[in-house]
CSV table of C-alpha atoms and ligand atoms in Angstrom, one decimal:
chain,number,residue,atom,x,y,z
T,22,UNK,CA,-81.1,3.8,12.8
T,23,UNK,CA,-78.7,1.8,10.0
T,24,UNK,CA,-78.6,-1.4,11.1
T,25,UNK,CA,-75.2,-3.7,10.0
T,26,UNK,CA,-73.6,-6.9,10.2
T,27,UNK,CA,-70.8,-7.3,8.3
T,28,UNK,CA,-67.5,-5.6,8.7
T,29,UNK,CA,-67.1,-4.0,5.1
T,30,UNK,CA,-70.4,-2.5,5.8
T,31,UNK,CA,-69.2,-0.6,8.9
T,32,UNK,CA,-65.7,0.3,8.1
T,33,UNK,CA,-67.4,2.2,5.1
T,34,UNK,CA,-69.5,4.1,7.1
T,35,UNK,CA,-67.4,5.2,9.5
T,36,UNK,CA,-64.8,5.6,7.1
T,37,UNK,CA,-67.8,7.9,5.9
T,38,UNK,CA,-68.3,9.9,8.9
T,39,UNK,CA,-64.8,10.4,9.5
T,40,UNK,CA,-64.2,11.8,6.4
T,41,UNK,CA,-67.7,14.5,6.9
T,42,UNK,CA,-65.5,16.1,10.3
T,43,UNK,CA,-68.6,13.0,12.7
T,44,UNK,CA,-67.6,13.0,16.1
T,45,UNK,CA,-68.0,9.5,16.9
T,46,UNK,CA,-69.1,8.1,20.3
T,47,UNK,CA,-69.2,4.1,20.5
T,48,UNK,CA,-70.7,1.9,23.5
T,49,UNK,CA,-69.7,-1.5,23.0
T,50,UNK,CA,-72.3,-3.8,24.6
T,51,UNK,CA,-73.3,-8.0,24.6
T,52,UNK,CA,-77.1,-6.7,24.2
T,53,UNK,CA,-79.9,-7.8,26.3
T,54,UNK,CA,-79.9,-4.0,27.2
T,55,UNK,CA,-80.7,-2.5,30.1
T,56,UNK,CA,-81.2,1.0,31.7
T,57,UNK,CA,-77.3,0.8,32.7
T,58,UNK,CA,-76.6,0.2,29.1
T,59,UNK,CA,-79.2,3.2,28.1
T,60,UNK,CA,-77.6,5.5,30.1
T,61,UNK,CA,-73.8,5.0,27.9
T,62,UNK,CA,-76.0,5.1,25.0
T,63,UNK,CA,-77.2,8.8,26.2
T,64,UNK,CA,-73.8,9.8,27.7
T,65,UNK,CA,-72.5,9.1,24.0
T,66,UNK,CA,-75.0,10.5,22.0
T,67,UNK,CA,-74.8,14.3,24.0
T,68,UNK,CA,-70.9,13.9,23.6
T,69,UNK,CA,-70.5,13.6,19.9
T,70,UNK,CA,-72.4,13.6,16.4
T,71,UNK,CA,-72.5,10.3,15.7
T,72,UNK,CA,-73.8,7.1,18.3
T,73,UNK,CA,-72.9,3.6,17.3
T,74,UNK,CA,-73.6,0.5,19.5
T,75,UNK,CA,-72.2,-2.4,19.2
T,76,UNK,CA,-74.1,-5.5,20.1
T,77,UNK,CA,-72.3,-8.8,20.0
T,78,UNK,CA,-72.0,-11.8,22.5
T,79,UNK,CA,-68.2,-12.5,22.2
T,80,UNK,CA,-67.5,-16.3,22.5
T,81,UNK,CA,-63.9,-15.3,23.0
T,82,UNK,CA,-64.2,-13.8,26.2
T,83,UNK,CA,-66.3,-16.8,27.6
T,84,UNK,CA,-64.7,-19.4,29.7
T,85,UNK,CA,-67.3,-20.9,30.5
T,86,UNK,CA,-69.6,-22.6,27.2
T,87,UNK,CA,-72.8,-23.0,29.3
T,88,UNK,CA,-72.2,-19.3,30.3
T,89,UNK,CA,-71.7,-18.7,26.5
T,90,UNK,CA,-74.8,-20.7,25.0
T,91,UNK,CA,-77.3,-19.4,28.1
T,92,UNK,CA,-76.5,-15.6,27.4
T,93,UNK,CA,-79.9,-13.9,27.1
T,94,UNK,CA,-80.0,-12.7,23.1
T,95,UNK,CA,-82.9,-10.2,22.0
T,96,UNK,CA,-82.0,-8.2,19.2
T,97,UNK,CA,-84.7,-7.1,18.0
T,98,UNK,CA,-86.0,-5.5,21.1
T,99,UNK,CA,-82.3,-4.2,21.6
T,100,UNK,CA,-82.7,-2.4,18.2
T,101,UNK,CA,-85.8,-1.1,19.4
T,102,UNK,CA,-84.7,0.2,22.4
T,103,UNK,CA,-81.7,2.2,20.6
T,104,UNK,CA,-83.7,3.4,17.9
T,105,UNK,CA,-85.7,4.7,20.8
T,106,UNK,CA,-82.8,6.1,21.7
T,107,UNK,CA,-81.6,7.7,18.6
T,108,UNK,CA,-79.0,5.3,18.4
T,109,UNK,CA,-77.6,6.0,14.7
T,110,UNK,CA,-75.9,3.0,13.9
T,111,UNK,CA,-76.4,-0.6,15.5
T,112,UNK,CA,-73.4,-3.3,14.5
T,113,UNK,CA,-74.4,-6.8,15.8
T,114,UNK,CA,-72.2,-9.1,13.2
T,115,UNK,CA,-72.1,-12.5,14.0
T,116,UNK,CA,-69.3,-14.8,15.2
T,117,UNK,CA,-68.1,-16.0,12.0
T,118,UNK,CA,-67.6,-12.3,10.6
T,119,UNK,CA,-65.9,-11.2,13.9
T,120,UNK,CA,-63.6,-14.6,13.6
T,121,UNK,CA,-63.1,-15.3,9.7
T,122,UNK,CA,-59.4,-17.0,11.7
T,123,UNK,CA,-59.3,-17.9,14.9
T,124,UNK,CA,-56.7,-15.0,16.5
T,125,UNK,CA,-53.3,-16.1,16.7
T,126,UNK,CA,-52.2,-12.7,19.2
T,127,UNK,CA,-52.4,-13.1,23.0
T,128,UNK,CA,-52.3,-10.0,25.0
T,129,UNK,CA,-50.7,-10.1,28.9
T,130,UNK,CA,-51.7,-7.8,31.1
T,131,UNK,CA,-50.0,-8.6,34.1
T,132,UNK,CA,-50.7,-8.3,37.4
T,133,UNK,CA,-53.9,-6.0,36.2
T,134,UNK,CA,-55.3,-9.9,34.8
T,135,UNK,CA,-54.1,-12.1,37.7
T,136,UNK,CA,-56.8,-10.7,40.8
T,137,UNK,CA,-60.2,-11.1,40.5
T,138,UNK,CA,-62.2,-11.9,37.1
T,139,UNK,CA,-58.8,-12.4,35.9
T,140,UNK,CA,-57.9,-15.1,38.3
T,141,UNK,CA,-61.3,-16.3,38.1
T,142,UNK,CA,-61.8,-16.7,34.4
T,143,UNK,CA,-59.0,-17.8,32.1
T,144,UNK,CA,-58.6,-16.1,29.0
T,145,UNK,CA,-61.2,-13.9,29.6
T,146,UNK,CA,-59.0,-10.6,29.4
T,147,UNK,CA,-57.8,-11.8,26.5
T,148,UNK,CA,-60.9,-12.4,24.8
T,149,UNK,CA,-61.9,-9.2,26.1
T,150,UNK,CA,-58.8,-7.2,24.1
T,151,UNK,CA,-59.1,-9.1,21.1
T,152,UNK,CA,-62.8,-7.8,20.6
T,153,UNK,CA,-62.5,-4.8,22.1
T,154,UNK,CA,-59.3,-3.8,20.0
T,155,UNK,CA,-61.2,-5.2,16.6
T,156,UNK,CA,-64.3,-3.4,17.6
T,157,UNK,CA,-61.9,0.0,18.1
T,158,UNK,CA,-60.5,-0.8,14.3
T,159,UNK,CA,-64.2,-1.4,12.8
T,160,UNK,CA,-65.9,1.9,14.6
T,161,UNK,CA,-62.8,4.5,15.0
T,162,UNK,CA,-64.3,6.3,17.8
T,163,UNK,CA,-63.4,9.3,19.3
T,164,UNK,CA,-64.9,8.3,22.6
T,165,UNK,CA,-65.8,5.0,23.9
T,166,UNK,CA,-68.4,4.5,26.7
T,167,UNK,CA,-67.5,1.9,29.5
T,168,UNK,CA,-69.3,1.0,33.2
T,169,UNK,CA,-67.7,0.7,35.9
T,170,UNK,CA,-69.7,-2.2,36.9
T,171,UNK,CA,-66.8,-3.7,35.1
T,172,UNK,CA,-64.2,-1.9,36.8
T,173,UNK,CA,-61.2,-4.9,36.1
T,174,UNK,CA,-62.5,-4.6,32.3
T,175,UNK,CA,-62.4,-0.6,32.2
T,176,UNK,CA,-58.6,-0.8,33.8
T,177,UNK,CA,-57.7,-3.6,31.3
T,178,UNK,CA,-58.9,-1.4,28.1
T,179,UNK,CA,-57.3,2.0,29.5
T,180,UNK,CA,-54.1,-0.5,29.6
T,181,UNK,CA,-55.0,-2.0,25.9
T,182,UNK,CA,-55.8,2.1,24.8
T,183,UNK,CA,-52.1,3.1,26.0
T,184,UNK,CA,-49.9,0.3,24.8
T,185,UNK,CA,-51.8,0.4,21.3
T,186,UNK,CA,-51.6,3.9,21.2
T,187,UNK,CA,-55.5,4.0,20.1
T,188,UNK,CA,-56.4,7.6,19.0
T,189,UNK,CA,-59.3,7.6,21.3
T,190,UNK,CA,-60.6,8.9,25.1
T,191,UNK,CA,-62.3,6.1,27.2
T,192,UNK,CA,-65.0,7.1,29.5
T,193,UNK,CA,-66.5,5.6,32.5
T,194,UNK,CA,-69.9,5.8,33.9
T,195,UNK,CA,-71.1,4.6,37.3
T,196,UNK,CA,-73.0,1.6,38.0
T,197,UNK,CA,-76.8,1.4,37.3
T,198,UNK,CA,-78.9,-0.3,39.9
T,199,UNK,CA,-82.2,-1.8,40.3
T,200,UNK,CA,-84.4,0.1,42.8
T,201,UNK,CA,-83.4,-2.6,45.5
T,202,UNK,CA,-79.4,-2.0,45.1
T,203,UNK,CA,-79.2,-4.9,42.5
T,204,UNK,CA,-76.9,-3.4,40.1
T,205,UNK,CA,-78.4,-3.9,36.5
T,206,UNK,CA,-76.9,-6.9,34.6
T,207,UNK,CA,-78.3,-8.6,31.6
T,208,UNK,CA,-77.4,-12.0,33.5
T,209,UNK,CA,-80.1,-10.5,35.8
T,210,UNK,CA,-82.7,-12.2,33.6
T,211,UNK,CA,-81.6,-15.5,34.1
T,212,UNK,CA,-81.7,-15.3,37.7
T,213,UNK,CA,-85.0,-17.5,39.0
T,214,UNK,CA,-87.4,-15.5,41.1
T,215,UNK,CA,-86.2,-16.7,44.5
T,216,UNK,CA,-82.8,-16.0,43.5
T,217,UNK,CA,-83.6,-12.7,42.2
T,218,UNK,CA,-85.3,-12.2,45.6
T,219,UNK,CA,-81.6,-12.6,47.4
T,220,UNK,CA,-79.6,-10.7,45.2
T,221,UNK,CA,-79.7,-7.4,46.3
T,222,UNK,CA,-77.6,-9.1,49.9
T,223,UNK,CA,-74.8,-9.3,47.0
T,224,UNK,CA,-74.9,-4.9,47.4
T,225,UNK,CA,-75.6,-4.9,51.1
T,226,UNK,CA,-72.3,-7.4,51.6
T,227,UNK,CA,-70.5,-4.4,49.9
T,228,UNK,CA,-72.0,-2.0,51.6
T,229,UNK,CA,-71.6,-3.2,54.8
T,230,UNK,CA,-67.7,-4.0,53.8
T,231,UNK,CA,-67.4,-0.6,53.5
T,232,UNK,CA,-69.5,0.6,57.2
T,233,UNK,CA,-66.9,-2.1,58.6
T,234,UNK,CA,-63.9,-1.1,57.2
T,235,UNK,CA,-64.6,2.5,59.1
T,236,UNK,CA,-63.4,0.6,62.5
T,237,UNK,CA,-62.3,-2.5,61.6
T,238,UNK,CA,-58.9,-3.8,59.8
T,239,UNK,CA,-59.2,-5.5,56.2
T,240,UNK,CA,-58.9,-9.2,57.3
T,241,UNK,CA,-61.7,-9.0,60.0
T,242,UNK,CA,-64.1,-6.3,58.0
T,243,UNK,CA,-63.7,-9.2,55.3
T,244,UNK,CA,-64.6,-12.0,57.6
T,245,UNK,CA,-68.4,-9.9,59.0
T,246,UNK,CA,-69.3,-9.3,55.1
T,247,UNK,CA,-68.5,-12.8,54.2
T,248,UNK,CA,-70.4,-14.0,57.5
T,249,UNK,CA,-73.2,-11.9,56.2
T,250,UNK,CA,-73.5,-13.4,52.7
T,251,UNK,CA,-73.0,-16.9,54.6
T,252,UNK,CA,-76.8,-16.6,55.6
T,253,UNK,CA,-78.0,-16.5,52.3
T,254,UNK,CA,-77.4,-20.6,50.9
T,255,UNK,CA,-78.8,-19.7,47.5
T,256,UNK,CA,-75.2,-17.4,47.0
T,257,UNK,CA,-72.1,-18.9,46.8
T,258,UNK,CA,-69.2,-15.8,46.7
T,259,UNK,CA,-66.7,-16.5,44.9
T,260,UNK,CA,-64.7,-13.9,45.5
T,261,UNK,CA,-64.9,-10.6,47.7
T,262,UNK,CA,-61.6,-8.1,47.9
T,263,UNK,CA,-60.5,-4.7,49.0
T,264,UNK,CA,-58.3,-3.6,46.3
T,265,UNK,CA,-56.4,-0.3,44.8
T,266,UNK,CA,-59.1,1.0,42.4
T,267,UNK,CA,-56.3,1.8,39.5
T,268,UNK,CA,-54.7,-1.3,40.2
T,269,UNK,CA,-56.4,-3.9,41.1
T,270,UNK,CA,-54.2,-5.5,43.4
T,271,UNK,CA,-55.3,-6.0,47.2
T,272,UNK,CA,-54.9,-3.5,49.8
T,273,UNK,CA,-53.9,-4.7,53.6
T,274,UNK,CA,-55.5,-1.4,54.8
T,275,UNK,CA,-57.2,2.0,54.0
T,276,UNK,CA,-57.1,5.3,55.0
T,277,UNK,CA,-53.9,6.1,53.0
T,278,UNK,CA,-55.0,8.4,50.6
T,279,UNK,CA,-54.9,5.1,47.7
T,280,UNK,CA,-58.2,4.9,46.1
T,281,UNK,CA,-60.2,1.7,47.6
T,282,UNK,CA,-62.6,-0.3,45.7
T,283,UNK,CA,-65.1,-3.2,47.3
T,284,UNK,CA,-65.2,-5.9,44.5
T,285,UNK,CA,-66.7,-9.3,44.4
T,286,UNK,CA,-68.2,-12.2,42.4
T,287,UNK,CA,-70.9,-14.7,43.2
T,288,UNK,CA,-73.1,-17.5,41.9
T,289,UNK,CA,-76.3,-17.4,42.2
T,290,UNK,CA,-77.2,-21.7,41.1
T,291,UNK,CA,-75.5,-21.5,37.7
T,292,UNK,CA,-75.4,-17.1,37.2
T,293,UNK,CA,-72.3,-15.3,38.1
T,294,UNK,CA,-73.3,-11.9,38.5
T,295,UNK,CA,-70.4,-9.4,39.8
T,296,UNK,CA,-70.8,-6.0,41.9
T,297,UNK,CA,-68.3,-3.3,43.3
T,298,UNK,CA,-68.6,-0.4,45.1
T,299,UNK,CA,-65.7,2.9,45.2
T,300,UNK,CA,-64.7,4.3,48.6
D,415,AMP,P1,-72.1,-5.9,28.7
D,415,AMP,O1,-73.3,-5.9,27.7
D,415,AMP,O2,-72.5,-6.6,30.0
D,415,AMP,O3,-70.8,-6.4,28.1
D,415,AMP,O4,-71.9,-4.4,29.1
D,415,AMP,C1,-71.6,-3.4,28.1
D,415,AMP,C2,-71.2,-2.2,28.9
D,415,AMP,O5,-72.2,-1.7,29.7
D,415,AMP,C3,-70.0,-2.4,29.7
D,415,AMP,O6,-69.1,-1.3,29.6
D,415,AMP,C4,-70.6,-2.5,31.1
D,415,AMP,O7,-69.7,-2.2,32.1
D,415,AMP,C5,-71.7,-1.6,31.0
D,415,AMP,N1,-72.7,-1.9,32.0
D,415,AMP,C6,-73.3,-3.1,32.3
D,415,AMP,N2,-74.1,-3.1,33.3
D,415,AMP,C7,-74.1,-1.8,33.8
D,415,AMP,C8,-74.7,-1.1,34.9
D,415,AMP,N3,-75.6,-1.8,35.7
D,415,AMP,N4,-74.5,0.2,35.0
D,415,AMP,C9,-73.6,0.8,34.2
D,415,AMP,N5,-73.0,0.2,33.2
D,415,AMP,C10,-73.2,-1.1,32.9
């Protein structure tokens, strides 16, 4: 597996395999990998000729610098795994070659950015975009491998792959859980063992949102899933929504044919950790 850090030294390899007729299939990731991030790695090598991964813990899309500076970084057992993997190229540049200039451009993405992590986490979207859209420049994929564990980020990049006109199909795989519902996160390793222990209730919540919402409306099937979570004092939800799955904005009531999805957010003492589940 080549290994590089420095911009130059990617665009001329994929300048490279462009020009040889590669098919080029590109999983962007903040390392720490998991199974969840294995299985975009696979997905992207059986699609095309050519895997590259991207490994880089992007301050811009932090709002919060404890969040930023506690972000579990193991690259060399990262490049171990992908090499496993067969993984052909691994980019993990650092800050400074990312952001020779601090980016002057701010993307808006409406309403898609004002729910949820949006709401939640200024400028994180934007942060987001900027790397993502760099990232898209450096590796000129034909196919980019998402989760849907981020389903606000997934929507936000199909918007950014439009409007940009990025030669490029986006591709979204389901969520990757622990054997207890957990759903894999490399913020999972900060998590101490008795809140480890209660996590998986972040899963249940949504999956007892979704039993509810068989009999009950919204507003009430809300209130039993948040009652639920309420037993647990180690989590503190920050956020837990019914929304349109496309669009992200919140839904009243199902049952009308609009795709549902069960989001939500929580801290676990200082670890966010988000989950959602699709009707
Ligand atoms: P991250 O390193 O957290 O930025 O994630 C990199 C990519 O892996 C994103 O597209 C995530 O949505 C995806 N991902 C993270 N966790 C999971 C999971 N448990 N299952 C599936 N995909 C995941």
């Amino acid at each position: 597996m080549l290994h590089l850090s420095s911009i130059s030294d990617i665009r001329q390899q994929t300048e490279l395999l462009r020009r040889q007729g590669k098919r080029i299939g590109f999983v962007p990731t903040m390392g720490a990998l998991h199974e969840g991030h294995l299985t975009l790695v696979r997905a992207a090598r059986h699609q095309n000729d050519i895997t590259v991964c991207s490994v880089f813990v992007n301050p811009a899309q932090f709002n919060n610098p404890e969040d930023y500076r506690l972000y579990p970084r193991i690259l060399e057992k990262d490049a171990q795994m992908l090499a496993q993997e067969g993984c052909d190229i691994l980019f993990s540049p650092a800050a400074e070659e990312m952001y020779r200039q601090t980016p002057r451009l701010h993307f808006d993405f409406g309403e898609l950015e004002q729910v949820m992590e949006g709401a939640h986490r200024p400028g994180h979207f934007n942060g987001v975009a900027t790397v993502v859209s760099k990232l898209f420049h450096l590796v000129k994929p034909h196919q980019a491998f998402f989760g849907q564990k981020d389903l606000q980020q997934f929507a936000v990049i199909q918007q950014l792959v439009l409007d940009l006109s990025f030669d490029l199909e986006l591709v979204c795989y389901p969520i990757i859980r622990e054997e207890d519902g957990l759903a894999m996160s490399s913020r999972n390793r900060r998590l101490a063992p008795e809140q480890r222990a209660v996590a998986p209730r972040l899963y249940q919540a949504l999956q007892l949102l979704r039993e509810k919402l068989e009999t009950l409306p919204v507003p009430a099937a809300k209130q039993e899933a948040e009652a639920f979570l309420q037993r647990f004092p180690q989590i503190k939800l920050e956020y837990l929504e019914v929304v349109h799955a496309q669009t992200l904005q919140p839904l009243q009531e199902v049952g009308q044919g609009a795709p549902v999805a069960l989001c939500l957010a929580a801290f676990l003492g200082e670890v966010r950790l988000i989950d959602n589940l699709l009707l």
